[in-house]
Coordinates of C-alpha atoms in Angstrom, one line a residue:
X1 CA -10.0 -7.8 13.0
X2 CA -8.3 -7.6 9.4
X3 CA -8.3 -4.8 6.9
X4 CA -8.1 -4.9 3.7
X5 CA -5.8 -1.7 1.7
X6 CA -6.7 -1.5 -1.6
X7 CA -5.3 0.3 -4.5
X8 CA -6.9 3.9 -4.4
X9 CA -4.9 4.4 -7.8
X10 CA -4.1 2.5 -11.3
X11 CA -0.5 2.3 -11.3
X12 CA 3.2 1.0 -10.8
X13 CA 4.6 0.4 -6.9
X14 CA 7.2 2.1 -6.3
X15 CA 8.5 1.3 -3.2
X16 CA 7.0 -0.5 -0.3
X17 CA 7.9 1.3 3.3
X18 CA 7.1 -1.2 6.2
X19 CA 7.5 -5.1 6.2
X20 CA 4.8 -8.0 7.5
X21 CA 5.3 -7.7 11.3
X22 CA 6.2 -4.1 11.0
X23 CA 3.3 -1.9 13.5
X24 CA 1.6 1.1 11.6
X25 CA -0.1 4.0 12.9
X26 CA -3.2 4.9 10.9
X27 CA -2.3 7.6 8.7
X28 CA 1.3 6.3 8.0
X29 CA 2.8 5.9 4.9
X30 CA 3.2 2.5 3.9
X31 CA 3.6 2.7 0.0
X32 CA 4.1 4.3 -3.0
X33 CA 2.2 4.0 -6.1
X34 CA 3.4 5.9 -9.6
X35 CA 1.2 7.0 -11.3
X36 CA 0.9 9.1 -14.8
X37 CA 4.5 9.8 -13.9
X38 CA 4.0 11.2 -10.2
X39 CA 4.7 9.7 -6.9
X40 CA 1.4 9.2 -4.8
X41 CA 1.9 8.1 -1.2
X42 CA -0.4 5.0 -0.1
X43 CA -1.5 5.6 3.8
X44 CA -2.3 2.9 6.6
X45 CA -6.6 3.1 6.8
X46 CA -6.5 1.7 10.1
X47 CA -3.9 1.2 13.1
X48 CA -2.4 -2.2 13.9
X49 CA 0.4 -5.0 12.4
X50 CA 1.4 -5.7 8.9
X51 CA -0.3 -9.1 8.1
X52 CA 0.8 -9.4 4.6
X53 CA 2.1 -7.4 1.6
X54 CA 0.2 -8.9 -1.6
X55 CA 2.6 -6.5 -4.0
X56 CA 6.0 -6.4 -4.7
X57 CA 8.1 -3.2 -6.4
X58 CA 7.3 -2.8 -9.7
X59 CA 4.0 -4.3 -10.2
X60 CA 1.1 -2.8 -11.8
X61 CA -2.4 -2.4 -9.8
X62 CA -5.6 -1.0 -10.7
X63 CA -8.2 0.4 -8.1
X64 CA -9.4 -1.7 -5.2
X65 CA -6.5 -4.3 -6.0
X66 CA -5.3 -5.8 -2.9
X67 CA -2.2 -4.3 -1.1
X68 CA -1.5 -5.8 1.8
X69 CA -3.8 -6.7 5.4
X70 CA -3.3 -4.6 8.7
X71 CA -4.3 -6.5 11.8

């Protein structure tokens, strides 16, 4: 089963930690996401493997924007 991580946050990515393919641990950090000029860590909701990253480094998101799928 898929999940979906969305945006908790308006902002800018920052920098994008794993890679599709890449196994996460719920809990781990996967992104980051400035926002009003502080760093806010973006955390796996569920255990599994990176499905697909639907952001790249430097674009802006608002909340519940896609960021990637977790299988």
């Amino acid at each position: 089963m898929s999940e979906e991580l969305l945006s908790p946050i308006p902002g800018k990515i920052l920098k994008i930690l794993v890679a599709v393919g890449d196994t996460v641990t719920e809990d781990d950090e996967v992104m980051k996401i400035e926002s009003m000029k502080m760093e806010n860590p973006v955390y796996a909701s569920v255990s599994g493997v990176v499905k697909e990253i639907a952001v790249k480094v430097n674009d802006e998101v608002e909340v519940d924007d896609l960021l990637m799928v977790i299988e």
